[in-house]
Coordinates of C-alpha atoms in Angstrom, one line a residue:
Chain A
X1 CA 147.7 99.1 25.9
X2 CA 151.0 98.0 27.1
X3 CA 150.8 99.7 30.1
X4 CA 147.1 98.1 30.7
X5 CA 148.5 95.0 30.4
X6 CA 151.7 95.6 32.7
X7 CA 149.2 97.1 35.4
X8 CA 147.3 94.1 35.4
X9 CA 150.4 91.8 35.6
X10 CA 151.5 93.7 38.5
X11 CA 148.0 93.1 40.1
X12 CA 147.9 89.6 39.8
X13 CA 151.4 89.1 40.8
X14 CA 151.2 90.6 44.0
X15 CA 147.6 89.5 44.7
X16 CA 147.8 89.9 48.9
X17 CA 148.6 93.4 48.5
X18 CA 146.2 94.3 46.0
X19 CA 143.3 92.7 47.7
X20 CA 144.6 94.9 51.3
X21 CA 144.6 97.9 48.9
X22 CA 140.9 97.0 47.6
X23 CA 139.9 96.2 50.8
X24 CA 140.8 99.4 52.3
X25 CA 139.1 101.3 50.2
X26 CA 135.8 99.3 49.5
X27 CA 135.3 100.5 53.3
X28 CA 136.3 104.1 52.8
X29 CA 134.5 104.4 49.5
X30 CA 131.7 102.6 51.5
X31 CA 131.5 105.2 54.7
X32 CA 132.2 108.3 52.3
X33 CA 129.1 107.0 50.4
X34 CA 126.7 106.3 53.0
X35 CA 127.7 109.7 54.4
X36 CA 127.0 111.0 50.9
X37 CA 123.7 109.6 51.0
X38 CA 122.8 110.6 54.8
X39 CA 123.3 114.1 53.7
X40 CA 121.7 114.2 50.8
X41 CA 118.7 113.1 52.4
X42 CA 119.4 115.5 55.2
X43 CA 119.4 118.0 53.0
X44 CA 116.2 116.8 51.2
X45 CA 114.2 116.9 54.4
X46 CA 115.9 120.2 55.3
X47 CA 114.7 121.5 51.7
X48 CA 111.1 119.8 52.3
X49 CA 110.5 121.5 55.7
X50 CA 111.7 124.7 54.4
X51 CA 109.5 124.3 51.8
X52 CA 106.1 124.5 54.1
X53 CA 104.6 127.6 55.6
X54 CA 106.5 128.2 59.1
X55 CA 104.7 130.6 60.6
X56 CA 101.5 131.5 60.8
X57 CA 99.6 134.4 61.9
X58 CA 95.8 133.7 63.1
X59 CA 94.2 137.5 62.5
X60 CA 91.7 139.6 64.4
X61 CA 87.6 138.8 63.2
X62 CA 87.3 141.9 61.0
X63 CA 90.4 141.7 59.8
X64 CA 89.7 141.8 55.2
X65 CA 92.5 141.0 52.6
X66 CA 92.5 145.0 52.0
X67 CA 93.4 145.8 55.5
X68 CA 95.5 143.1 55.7
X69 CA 97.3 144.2 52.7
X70 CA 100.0 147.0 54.4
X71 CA 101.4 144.1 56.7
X72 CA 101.6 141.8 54.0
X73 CA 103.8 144.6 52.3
X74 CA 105.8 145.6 55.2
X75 CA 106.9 141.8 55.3
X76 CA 107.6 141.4 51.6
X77 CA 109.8 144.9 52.2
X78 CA 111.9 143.4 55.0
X79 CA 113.0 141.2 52.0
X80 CA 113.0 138.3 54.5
X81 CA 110.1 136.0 53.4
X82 CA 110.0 133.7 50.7
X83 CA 106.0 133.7 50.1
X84 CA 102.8 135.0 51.8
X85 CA 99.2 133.8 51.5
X86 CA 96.8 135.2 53.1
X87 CA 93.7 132.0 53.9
X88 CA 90.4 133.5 54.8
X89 CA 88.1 132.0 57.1
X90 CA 86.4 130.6 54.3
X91 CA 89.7 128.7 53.4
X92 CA 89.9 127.7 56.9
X93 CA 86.9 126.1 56.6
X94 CA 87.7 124.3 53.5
X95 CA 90.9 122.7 55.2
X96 CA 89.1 122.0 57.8
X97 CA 87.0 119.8 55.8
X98 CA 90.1 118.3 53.9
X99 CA 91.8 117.4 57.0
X100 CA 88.9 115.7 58.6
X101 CA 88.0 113.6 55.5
X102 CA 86.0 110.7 55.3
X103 CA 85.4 110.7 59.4
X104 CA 81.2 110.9 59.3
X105 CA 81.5 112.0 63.3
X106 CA 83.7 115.1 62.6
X107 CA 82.1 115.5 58.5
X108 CA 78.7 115.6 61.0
X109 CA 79.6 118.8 62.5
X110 CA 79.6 120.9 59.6
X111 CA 77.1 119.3 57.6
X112 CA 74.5 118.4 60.2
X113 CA 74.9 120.2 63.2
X114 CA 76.6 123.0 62.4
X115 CA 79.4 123.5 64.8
X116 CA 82.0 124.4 62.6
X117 CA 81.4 127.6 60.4
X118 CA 83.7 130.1 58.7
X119 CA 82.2 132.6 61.5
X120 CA 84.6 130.3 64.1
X121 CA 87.8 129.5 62.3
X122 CA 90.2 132.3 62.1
X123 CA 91.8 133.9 59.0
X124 CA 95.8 133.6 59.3
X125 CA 98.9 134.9 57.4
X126 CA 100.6 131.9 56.2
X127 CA 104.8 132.7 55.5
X128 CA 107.6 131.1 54.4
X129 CA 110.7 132.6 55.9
X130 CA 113.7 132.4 53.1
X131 CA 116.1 131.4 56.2
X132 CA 114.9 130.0 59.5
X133 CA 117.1 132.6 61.0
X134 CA 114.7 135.2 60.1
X135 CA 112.1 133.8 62.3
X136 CA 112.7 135.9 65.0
X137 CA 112.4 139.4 62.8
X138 CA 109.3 138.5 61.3
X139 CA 107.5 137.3 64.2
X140 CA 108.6 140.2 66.1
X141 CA 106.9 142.4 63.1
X142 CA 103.9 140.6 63.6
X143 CA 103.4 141.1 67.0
X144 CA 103.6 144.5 66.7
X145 CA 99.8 144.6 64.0
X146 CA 96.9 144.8 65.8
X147 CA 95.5 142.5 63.0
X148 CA 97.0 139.7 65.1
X149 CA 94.9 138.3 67.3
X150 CA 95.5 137.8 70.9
X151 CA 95.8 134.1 72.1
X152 CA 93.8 133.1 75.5
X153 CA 97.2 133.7 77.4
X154 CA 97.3 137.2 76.2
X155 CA 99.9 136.5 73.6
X156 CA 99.7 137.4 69.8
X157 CA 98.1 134.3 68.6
X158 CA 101.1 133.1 66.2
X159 CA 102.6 129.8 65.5
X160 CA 106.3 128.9 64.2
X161 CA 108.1 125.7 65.0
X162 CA 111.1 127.6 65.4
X163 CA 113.1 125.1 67.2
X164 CA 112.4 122.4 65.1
X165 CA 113.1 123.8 61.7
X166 CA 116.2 125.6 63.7
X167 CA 117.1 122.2 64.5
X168 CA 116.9 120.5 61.3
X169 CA 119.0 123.2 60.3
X170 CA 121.6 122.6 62.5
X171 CA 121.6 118.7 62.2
X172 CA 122.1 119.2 58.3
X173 CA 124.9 121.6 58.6
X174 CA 126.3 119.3 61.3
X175 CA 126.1 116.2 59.1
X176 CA 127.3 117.8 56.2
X177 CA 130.3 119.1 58.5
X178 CA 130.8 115.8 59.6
X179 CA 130.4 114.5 56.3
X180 CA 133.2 116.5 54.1
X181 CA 135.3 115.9 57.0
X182 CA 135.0 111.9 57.5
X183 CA 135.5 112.0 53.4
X184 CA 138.1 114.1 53.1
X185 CA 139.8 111.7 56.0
X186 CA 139.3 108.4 54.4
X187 CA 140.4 110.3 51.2
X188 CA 143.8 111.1 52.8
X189 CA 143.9 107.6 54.6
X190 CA 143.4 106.2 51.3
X191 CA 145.7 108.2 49.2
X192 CA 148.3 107.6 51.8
X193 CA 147.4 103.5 52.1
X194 CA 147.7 103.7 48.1
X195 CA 151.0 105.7 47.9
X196 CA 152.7 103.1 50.4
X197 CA 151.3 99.9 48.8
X198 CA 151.9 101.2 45.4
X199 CA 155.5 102.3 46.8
X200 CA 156.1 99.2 48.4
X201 CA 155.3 97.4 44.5
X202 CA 157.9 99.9 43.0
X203 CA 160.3 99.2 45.7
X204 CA 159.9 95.6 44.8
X205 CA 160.6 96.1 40.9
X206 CA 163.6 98.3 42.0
X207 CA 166.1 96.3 40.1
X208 CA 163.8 96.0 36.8
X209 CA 163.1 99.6 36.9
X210 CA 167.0 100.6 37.0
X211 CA 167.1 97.9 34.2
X212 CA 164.5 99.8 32.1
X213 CA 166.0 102.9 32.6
X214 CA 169.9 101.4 31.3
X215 CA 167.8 100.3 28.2
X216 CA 166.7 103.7 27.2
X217 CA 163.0 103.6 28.8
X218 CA 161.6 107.1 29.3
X219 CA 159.3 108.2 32.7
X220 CA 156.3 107.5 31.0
X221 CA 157.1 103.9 30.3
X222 CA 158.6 103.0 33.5
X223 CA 155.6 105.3 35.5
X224 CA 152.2 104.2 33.5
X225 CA 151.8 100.4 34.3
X226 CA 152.0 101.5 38.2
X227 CA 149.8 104.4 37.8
X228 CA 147.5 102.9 35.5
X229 CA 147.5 100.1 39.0
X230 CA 146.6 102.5 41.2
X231 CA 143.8 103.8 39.2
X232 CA 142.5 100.3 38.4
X233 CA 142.0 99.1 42.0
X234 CA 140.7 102.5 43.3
X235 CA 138.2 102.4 40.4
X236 CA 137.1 98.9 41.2
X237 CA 137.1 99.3 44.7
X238 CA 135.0 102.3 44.3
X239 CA 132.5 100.3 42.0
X240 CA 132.6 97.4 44.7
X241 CA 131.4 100.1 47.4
X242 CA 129.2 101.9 45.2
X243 CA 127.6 98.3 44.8
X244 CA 127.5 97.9 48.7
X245 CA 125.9 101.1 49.0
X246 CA 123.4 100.8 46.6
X247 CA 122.6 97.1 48.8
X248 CA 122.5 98.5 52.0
X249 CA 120.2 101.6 51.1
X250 CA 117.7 99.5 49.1
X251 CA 117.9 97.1 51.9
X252 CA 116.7 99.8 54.2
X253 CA 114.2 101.7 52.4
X254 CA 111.7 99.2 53.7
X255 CA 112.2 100.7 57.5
X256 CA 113.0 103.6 56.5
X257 CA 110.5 105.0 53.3
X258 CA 107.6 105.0 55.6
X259 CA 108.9 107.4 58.4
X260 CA 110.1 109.7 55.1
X261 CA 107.2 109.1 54.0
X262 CA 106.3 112.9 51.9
X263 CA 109.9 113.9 52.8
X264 CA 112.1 111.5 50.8
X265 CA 111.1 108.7 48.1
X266 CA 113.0 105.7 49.1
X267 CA 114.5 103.6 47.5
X268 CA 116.5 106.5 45.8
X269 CA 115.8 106.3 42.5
X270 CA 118.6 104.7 40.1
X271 CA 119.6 107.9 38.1
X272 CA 120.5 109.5 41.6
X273 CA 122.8 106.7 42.8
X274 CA 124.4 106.4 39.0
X275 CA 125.3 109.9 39.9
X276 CA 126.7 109.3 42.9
X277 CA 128.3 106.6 41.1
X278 CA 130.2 109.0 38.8
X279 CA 131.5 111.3 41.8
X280 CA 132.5 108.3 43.3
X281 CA 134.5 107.1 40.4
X282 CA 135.7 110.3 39.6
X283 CA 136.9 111.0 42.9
X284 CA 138.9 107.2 42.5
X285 CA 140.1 108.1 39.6
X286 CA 142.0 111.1 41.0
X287 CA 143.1 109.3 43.7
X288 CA 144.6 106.8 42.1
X289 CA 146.4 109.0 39.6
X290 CA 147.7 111.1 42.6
X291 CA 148.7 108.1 44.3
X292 CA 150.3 106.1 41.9
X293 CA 152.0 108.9 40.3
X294 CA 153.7 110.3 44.3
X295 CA 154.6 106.6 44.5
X296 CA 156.6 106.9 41.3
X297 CA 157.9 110.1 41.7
X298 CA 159.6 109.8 45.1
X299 CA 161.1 106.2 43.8
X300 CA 162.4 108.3 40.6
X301 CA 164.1 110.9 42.4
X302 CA 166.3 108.6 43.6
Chain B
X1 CA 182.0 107.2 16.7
X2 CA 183.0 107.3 20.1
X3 CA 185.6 109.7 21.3
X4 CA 186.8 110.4 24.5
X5 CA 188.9 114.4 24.8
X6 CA 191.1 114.9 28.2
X7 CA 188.2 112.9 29.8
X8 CA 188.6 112.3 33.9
X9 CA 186.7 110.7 36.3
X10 CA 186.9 111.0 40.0
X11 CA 184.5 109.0 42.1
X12 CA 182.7 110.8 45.7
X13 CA 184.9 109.3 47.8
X14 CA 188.3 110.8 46.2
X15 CA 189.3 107.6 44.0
X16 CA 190.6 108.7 40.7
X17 CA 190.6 106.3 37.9
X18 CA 191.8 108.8 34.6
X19 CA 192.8 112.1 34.6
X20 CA 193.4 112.4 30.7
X21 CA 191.8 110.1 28.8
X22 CA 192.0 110.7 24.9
X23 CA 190.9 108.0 22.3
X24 CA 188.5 107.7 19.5
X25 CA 186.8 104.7 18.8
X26 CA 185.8 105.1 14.5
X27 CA 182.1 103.3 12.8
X28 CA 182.0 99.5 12.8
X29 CA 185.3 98.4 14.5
X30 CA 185.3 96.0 17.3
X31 CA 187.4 97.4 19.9
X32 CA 188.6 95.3 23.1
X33 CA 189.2 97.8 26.2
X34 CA 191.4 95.6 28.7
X35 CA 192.7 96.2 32.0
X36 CA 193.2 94.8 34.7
X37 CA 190.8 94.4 37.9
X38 CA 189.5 98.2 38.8
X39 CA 191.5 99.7 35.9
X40 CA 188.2 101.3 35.2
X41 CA 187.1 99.3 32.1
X42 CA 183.3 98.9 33.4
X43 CA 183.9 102.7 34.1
X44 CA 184.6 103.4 30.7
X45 CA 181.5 102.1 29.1
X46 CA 179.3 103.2 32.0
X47 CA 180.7 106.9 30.7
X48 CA 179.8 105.6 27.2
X49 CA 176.4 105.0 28.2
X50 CA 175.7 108.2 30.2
X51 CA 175.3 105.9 33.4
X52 CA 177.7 108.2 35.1
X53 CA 179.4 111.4 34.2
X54 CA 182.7 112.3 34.3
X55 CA 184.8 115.0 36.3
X56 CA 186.5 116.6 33.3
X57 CA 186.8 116.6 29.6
X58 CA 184.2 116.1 26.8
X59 CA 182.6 112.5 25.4
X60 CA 181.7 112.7 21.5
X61 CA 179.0 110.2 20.6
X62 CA 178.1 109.7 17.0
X63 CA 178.6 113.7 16.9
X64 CA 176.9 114.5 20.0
X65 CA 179.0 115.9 22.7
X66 CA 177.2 114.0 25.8
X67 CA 178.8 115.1 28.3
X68 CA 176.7 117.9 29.7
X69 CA 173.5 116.1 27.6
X70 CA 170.2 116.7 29.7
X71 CA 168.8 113.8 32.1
X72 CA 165.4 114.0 29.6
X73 CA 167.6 113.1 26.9
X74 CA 169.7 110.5 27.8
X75 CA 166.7 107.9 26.8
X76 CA 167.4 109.1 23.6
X77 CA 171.0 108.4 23.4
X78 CA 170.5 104.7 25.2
X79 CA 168.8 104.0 21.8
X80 CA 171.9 104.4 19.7
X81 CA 173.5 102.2 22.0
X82 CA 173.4 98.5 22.9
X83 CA 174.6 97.3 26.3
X84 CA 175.1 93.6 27.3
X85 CA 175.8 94.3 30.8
X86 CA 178.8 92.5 33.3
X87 CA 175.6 91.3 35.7
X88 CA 173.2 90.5 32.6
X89 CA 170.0 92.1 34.0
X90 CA 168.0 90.2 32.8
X91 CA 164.2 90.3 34.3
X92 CA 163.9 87.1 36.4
X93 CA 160.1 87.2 36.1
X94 CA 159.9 87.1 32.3
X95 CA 161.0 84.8 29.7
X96 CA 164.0 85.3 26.9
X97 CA 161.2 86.3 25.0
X98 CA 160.1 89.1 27.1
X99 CA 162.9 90.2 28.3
X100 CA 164.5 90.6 24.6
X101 CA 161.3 92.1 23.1
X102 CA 161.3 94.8 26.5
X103 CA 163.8 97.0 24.5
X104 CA 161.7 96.9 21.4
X105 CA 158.8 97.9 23.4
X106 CA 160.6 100.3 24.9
X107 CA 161.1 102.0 21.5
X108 CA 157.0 101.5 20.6
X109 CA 158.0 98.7 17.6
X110 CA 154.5 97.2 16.8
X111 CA 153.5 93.5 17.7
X112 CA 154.0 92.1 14.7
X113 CA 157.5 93.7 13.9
X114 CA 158.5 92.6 17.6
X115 CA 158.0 88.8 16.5
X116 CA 159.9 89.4 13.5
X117 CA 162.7 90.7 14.9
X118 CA 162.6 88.2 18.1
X119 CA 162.3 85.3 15.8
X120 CA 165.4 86.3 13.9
X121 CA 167.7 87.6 16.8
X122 CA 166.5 84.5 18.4
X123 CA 167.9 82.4 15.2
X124 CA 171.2 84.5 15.3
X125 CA 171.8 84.4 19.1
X126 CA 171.1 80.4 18.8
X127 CA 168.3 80.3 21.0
X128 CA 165.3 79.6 19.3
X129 CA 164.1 76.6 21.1
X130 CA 164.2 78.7 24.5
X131 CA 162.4 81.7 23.7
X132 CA 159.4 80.5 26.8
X133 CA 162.2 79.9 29.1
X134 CA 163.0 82.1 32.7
X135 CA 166.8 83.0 33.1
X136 CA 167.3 80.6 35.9
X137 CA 166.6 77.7 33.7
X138 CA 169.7 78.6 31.3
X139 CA 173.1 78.4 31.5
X140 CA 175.5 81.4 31.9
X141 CA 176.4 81.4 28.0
X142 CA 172.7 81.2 27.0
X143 CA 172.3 83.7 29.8
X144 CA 175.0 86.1 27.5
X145 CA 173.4 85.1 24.7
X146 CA 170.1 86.4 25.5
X147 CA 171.5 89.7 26.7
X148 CA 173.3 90.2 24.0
X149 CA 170.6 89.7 21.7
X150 CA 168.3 92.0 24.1
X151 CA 171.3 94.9 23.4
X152 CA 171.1 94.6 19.2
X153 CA 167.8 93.9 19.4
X154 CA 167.0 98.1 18.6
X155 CA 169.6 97.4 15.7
X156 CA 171.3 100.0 18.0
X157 CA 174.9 101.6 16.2
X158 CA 176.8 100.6 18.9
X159 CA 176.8 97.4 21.1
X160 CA 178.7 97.7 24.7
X161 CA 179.9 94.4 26.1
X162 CA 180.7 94.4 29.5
X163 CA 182.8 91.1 30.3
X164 CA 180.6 89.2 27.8
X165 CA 183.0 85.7 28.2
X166 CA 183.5 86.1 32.6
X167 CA 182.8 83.0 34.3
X168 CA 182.1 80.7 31.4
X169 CA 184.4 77.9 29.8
X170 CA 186.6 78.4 26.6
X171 CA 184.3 76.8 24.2
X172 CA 180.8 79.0 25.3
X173 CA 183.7 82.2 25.6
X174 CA 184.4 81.7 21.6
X175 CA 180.9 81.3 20.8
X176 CA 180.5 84.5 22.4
X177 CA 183.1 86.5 20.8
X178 CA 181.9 85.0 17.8
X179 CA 178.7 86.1 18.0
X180 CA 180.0 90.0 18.6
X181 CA 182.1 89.7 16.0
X182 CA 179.3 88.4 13.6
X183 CA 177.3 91.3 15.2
X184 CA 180.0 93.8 14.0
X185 CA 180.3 92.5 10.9
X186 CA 176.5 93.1 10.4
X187 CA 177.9 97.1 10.8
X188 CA 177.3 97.7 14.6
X189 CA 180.2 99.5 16.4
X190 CA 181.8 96.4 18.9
X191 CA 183.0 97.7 22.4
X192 CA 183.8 95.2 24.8
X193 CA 185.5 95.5 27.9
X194 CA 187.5 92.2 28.8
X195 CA 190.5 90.7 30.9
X196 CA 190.0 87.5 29.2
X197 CA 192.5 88.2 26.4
X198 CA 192.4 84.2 25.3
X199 CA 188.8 84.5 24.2
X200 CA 189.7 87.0 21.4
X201 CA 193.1 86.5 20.1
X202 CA 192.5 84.7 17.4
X203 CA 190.5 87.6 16.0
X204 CA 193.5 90.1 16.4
X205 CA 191.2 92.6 17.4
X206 CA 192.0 96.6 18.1
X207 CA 192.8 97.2 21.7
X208 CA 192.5 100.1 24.2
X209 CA 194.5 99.2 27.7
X210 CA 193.8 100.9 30.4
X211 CA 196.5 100.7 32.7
X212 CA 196.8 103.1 36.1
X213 CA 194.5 105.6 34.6
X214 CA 196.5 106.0 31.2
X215 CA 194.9 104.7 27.5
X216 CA 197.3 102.8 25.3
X217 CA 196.2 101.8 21.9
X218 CA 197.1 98.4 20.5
X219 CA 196.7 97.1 16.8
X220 CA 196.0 101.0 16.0
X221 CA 192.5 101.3 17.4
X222 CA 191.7 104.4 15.3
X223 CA 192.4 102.6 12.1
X224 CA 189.6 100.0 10.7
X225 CA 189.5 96.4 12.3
X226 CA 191.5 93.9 10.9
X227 CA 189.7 91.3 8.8
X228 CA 188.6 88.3 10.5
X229 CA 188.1 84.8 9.7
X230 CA 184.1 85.7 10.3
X231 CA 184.0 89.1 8.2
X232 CA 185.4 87.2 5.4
X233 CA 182.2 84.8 5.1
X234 CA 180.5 88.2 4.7

């Protein structure tokens, strides 16, 4: 309690270098959460692509679940593909008339005049790669069934957005690179901009410390109050950021939650951002601890 | 209480102030240690304290040898001992109050016992009136008064005074010596280093005399303090 109440003396008695410490990391707290939230999203829409059927394999007229039934067990043997459904022309037909909807032109051509039958849509091979990496290896097994039809340009007839899932990919590992690097940057800047303020408050209190130490005061007594400093202001300035965050995403999720639309439900629901909220704090809380006890410790030595 | 055994300090850069220092300081007397300027009086209680160590020889504290005591426990032994320093050290930033109760928080005394005890030392050091005052708004013997009252305030067995009368006029210096003496004759062990040898005549007090390095004992400081006009109210 004593110690609270010393830490909080100390903060309001040197107020300019307690608000530069705040400061300093309300912004770092601040980048190291929006990059939080960039790739958690990133991650989300990674997760949500991932999710759908990559590549699909349209198959030859005759081609009947039973002798389509070896190829889908030579995939699942590669141990490569995540699921496999095999959608009959019958299916096709079905989604055909789910994706078209409510449009009476294009609803016209199956009910009234008949273009669109089962006989004309092809049956496919729908599969869900467990990496995007194994695109290549499954496709290549593919290609190689005469189940697979040919496409007009004399190609087996099989689709796989390949470079954009592969992209995605790459964009998520890139951000989370970027990400836990930025973070762990600002966490050093702000360990290091907290160990010199905090010094710098020591420093100042030189002569009381040496005092307190000639009355019999142990570490503890003379270390808490500026440890227990430390750890106040990163805490708040991490709530302060958290706070910022929180603004700026729910102040965004009006441009941005209908372009995720299906990916990622904007705003980000409050339990999320609580959580964030505790790694945030968490994170302060060690910092400040480190901090304010390396400030204390290389005054000590002395 | 305090005994010193073939003790010897030599600072870093080669200056030697004893080479043999032997004396024995017994419970509850009020010892003076004089000397002249940079005869090593300071030094002396400084060695007391465990502020510094010396180069040879062994330092007895209330049965503790404390000479080779570790850093972790010298805490410890700075509560059996009070220490109303030459420069005061006082806290500028806090009042008499604070700075007095600092060494009973220090030792974890509750709220409540911390008033008690401030209220009273506050009454005996004769500066109840002031307790919401800074250090710059006294004067130098209220200044003393308040550091010594910061020392006893731990009810510590022995009470250092470093030069408790320097710089202040004959009347305040009495008051002062006074107030140690009432101090020891509440049972606290009384070491004060002083050249002010007017201050505390008229109490006929034990002596140690430091002179180029060597201890010599006046008024037989190993045998219990003559009474005082003070100890005899008591």
């Amino acid at each position: 309690m004593r110690s609270i109440k010393e830490a909080g003396k100390n903060i309001r008695r040197t107020p300019y270098l307690s608000i530069a410490v705040v400061l300093v990391l309300i912004v770092n707290f601040f980048i190291a959460g929006i990059f939080s939230l960039l790739a958690l999203m990133a991650q989300s829409t990674l997760v949500h692509f991932e999710g759908k059927p990559q590549i699909i394999a349209y198959l030859v007229d005759d081609a009947t679940p039973e002798k389509i039934q070896p190829l889908i067990n030579e995939l699942r043997e590669t141990g490569k593909i995540d699921q496999v459904k095999f959608v009959s022309k019958e299916d096709a037909l079905n989604i055909y008339k789910q994706s078209v909807g409510d449009d009476p032109l294009l609803l016209g051509t199956i009910t009234d005049l008949g273009l669109i039958t089962a006989d004309i849509l092809p049956s496919s091979l729908e599969i869900s790669a467990k990496s995007p990496d194994q695109f290549k290896d499954l496709v290549n097994l593919l290609k190689t069934s005469p189940l697979v039809a040919m496409s007009p340009n004399n190609q087996k007839d099989i689709d796989f957005p390949e470079s954009a899932v592969s992209e995605l990919t790459a964009w998520t590992k890139a951000l989370r690179t970027a990400g836990i690097t930025i973070i762990a940057v600002l966490g050093v800047t702000s360990a290091l901009v907290m160990l010199v303020v905090t010094g710098m408050k020591v420093s100042h209190k030189k002569t009381e410390i040496t005092t307190l130490k000639l009355l019999g005061a142990g570490g503890g007594f003379i270390a808490w109050p500026f440890i227990l400093e430390s750890t106040l202001l990163a805490l708040f300035s991490s709530f302060i950021a958290w706070l910022l965050t929180y603004s700026a995403m729910l102040y965004s999720s009006e441009f941005l939650a209908p372009r995720l639309s299906g990916i990622y439900t904007l705003p980000i629901p409050l339990s999320e951002m609580l959580l964030i909220l505790g790694v945030q704090e968490a994170a302060a809380l060690v910092l400040g601890l480190i901090s304010g006890w390396l400030a204390i410790y290389r005054f000590a030595r002395r | 209480m305090i005994e010193f055994v073939g003790v010897g300090k030599t600072f870093k850069n080669g200056d030697t102030l004893f080479t043999d220092l032997n004396f024995k300081i017994e419970p509850q007397q009020f010892v003076v240690i004089e000397g002249g300027s940079g005869a090593g009086k300071t030094t002396l209680l400084r060695l007391i304290y465990k502020d510094i160590e010396p180069t040879s020889g062994k330092i007895v504290i209330d049965g503790q040898d404390i000479t080779h005591l570790k850093r972790s426990h010298i805490p410890k032994l700075r509560h059996k001992i009070g220490f109303a320093f030459q420069d005061f050290k006082l806290i500028p930033d806090r009042t008499v109050w604070e700075n007095i109760a600092l060494a009973l928080e220090i030792l974890k005394f509750k709220p409540a016992l911390i008033k008690e005890r401030l209220e009273h030392l506050l009454d005996l050091v004769g500066l109840a009136n002031k307790a919401n005052l800074y250090p710059r708004q006294l004067s130098g013997g209220e200044v003393q008064r308040v550091c010594i009252a910061r020392a006893i305030a731990a009810e510590p067995a022995i009470l250092l005074a470093d030069e408790p009368t320097g710089n202040l006029d004959a009347e305040t210096s009495h008051s002062i010596i006074d107030l140690l003496a009432q101090i020891n004759g509440l049972g606290t062990t009384v070491v004060m280093a002083s050249h002010d040898t007017l201050a505390h005549q008229h109490l006929q007090l034990a002596h140690i005399l430091i002179n180029q390095g060597h201890v010599e004992t006046k008024a037989a400081a190993d045998k219990p303090l003559p009474k005082t006009k003070h100890h005899e109210k008591h």
